[in-house]
Amino acid sequence: MAEIALNAQYSPNRGKVFPCSAEDYDRLINEPWLAQAIDKIREGDETEKARLPFMCPHFSEFKDNRRAQSCIIPKAFTWHTMVDIDDKDKVPEAGETALRLNMDENSIWYRKLKLAAYSARKKLHLYIELPLGMTIHETQEAYCKAIGVEADTDCETPERMIYVTDIRQEIYRAEDFLKPLSEDEISQRLEAMKGKCAWGGRPTPLSPPVSREGEWIPLHRQRSPFTPFPLRTVVNC
């Protein structure tokens, strides 16, 4: 069963991504060559950055293994997103706040943090579960505000890619990291969305709302007008 969309190759084709398991991800982050690549980047070799493997946080699989909005598989939506903190000065405080909120039972972010890891340039990636009823856009904005950083709208695109770093960069990992949601949990989430499109934050011709069964809702049955979503490929640092 696919649990994450991943391209684990060195110097990968950024347009291709493959359905992988949590075990595949763990094998990758323990590869010696990945640790060596991160070390080279930290030493100033910028050419290594473009050769890093990557994951897609929003979908565990794409049609024809093609990383594009036109190849979205609705049922492969992960109900997670990745917050990218690009300001090095904000990393320490934001990281501490994220960990604190994750342990606060009175916070909507309680146990929502699934992975915290340093990026190749020692910035911060936070992989979080979407709160019930919230879209990627709403989650990104609310979470970034809660941890005191500016939201990056590039993180909201459905086909968003994140460079993977080695095991040494992990700060925190939840026990249920990459564990798929149950059918009951997904049903609750679809019901809570009330017709909203979970990815991108707004309905589009390529990512319309889905039914409770996780299927596309035909155009003629959709109530809200479409807002075009920019068709682009976004690369993260």
PDB file of C-alpha atoms in Angstrom, residues 122-202:
ATOM      1  CA  LYS A 122      19.575  23.637   8.113  1.00  0.00           C
ATOM      2  CA  LYS A 123      16.153  25.259   7.823  1.00  0.00           C
ATOM      3  CA  LEU A 124      13.039  23.452   9.028  1.00  0.00           C
ATOM      4  CA  HIS A 125      10.367  21.153   7.620  1.00  0.00           C
ATOM      5  CA  LEU A 126       7.279  20.341   9.698  1.00  0.00           C
ATOM      6  CA  TYR A 127       5.003  17.565   8.417  1.00  0.00           C
ATOM      7  CA  ILE A 128       1.568  18.001   9.990  1.00  0.00           C
ATOM      8  CA  GLU A 129      -1.869  16.439   9.832  1.00  0.00           C
ATOM      9  CA  LEU A 130      -4.709  18.690   8.721  1.00  0.00           C
ATOM     10  CA  PRO A 131      -7.172  19.462  11.536  1.00  0.00           C
ATOM     11  CA  LEU A 132     -10.711  18.228  10.930  1.00  0.00           C
ATOM     12  CA  GLY A 133     -12.531  20.393   8.395  1.00  0.00           C
ATOM     13  CA  MET A 134      -9.504  22.437   7.346  1.00  0.00           C
ATOM     14  CA  THR A 135      -7.939  22.685   3.889  1.00  0.00           C
ATOM     15  CA  ILE A 136      -4.227  22.794   3.102  1.00  0.00           C
ATOM     16  CA  HIS A 137      -4.477  26.563   2.686  1.00  0.00           C
ATOM     17  CA  GLU A 138      -6.286  27.053   5.994  1.00  0.00           C
ATOM     18  CA  THR A 139      -3.898  24.719   7.799  1.00  0.00           C
ATOM     19  CA  GLN A 140      -0.778  26.390   6.430  1.00  0.00           C
ATOM     20  CA  GLU A 141      -2.003  29.861   7.387  1.00  0.00           C
ATOM     21  CA  ALA A 142      -3.227  28.922  10.864  1.00  0.00           C
ATOM     22  CA  TYR A 143      -0.238  26.789  11.782  1.00  0.00           C
ATOM     23  CA  CYS A 144       2.320  29.309  10.595  1.00  0.00           C
ATOM     24  CA  LYS A 145       0.571  32.001  12.615  1.00  0.00           C
ATOM     25  CA  ALA A 146       0.578  29.726  15.679  1.00  0.00           C
ATOM     26  CA  ILE A 147       4.334  29.114  15.492  1.00  0.00           C
ATOM     27  CA  GLY A 148       5.182  32.700  14.586  1.00  0.00           C
ATOM     28  CA  VAL A 149       6.350  32.465  10.981  1.00  0.00           C
ATOM     29  CA  GLU A 150       5.103  33.774   7.661  1.00  0.00           C
ATOM     30  CA  ALA A 151       3.111  31.305   5.583  1.00  0.00           C
ATOM     31  CA  ASP A 152       4.578  30.294   2.239  1.00  0.00           C
ATOM     32  CA  THR A 153       1.806  29.966  -0.350  1.00  0.00           C
ATOM     33  CA  ASP A 154       4.044  27.781  -2.531  1.00  0.00           C
ATOM     34  CA  CYS A 155       3.618  25.075   0.099  1.00  0.00           C
ATOM     35  CA  GLU A 156      -0.082  24.811  -0.767  1.00  0.00           C
ATOM     36  CA  THR A 157       0.177  23.447  -4.302  1.00  0.00           C
ATOM     37  CA  PRO A 158      -1.141  19.874  -4.636  1.00  0.00           C
ATOM     38  CA  GLU A 159       1.978  18.621  -6.421  1.00  0.00           C
ATOM     39  CA  ARG A 160       4.379  20.275  -3.960  1.00  0.00           C
ATOM     40  CA  MET A 161       7.735  18.528  -3.574  1.00  0.00           C
ATOM     41  CA  ILE A 162      10.070  18.566  -0.585  1.00  0.00           C
ATOM     42  CA  TYR A 163      13.700  17.525  -0.689  1.00  0.00           C
ATOM     43  CA  VAL A 164      14.414  14.611   1.638  1.00  0.00           C
ATOM     44  CA  THR A 165      17.283  14.797   4.141  1.00  0.00           C
ATOM     45  CA  ASP A 166      19.035  11.990   5.972  1.00  0.00           C
ATOM     46  CA  ILE A 167      18.150  10.434   9.325  1.00  0.00           C
ATOM     47  CA  ARG A 168      20.548  12.689  11.230  1.00  0.00           C
ATOM     48  CA  GLN A 169      18.330  15.704  10.439  1.00  0.00           C
ATOM     49  CA  GLU A 170      15.245  14.362  12.221  1.00  0.00           C
ATOM     50  CA  ILE A 171      14.264  16.310  15.329  1.00  0.00           C
ATOM     51  CA  TYR A 172      10.963  14.587  16.065  1.00  0.00           C
ATOM     52  CA  ARG A 173       8.974  11.713  14.593  1.00  0.00           C
ATOM     53  CA  ALA A 174       5.532  10.622  15.763  1.00  0.00           C
ATOM     54  CA  GLU A 175       4.794   6.923  16.138  1.00  0.00           C
ATOM     55  CA  ASP A 176       2.090   7.216  13.472  1.00  0.00           C
ATOM     56  CA  PHE A 177       4.258   9.055  10.936  1.00  0.00           C
ATOM     57  CA  LEU A 178       3.159   7.941   7.438  1.00  0.00           C
ATOM     58  CA  LYS A 179       0.454   5.712   8.899  1.00  0.00           C
ATOM     59  CA  PRO A 180      -2.579   5.955   6.583  1.00  0.00           C
ATOM     60  CA  LEU A 181      -5.846   7.165   8.082  1.00  0.00           C
ATOM     61  CA  SER A 182      -8.581   4.590   8.588  1.00  0.00           C
ATOM     62  CA  GLU A 183     -11.677   4.507   6.381  1.00  0.00           C
ATOM     63  CA  ASP A 184     -13.744   5.872   9.274  1.00  0.00           C
ATOM     64  CA  GLU A 185     -11.329   8.785   9.771  1.00  0.00           C
ATOM     65  CA  ILE A 186     -11.415   9.612   6.071  1.00  0.00           C
ATOM     66  CA  SER A 187     -15.229   9.498   6.058  1.00  0.00           C
ATOM     67  CA  GLN A 188     -15.317  11.923   8.976  1.00  0.00           C
ATOM     68  CA  ARG A 189     -12.952  14.250   7.191  1.00  0.00           C
ATOM     69  CA  LEU A 190     -14.908  14.197   3.945  1.00  0.00           C
ATOM     70  CA  GLU A 191     -18.074  14.976   5.887  1.00  0.00           C
ATOM     71  CA  ALA A 192     -16.376  17.827   7.763  1.00  0.00           C
ATOM     72  CA  MET A 193     -15.134  19.444   4.541  1.00  0.00           C
ATOM     73  CA  LYS A 194     -18.739  20.313   3.624  1.00  0.00           C
ATOM     74  CA  GLY A 195     -17.957  20.424  -0.088  1.00  0.00           C
ATOM     75  CA  LYS A 196     -14.679  22.306   0.218  1.00  0.00           C
ATOM     76  CA  CYS A 197     -11.684  21.084  -1.725  1.00  0.00           C
ATOM     77  CA  ALA A 198      -9.070  19.934   0.768  1.00  0.00           C
ATOM     78  CA  TRP A 199      -6.053  20.596  -1.430  1.00  0.00           C
ATOM     79  CA  GLY A 200      -5.064  24.046  -2.580  1.00  0.00           C
ATOM     80  CA  GLY A 201      -7.741  25.683  -0.444  1.00  0.00           C
ATOM     81  CA  ARG A 202     -10.171  26.377  -3.275  1.00  0.00           C
TER      82      ARG A 202
END
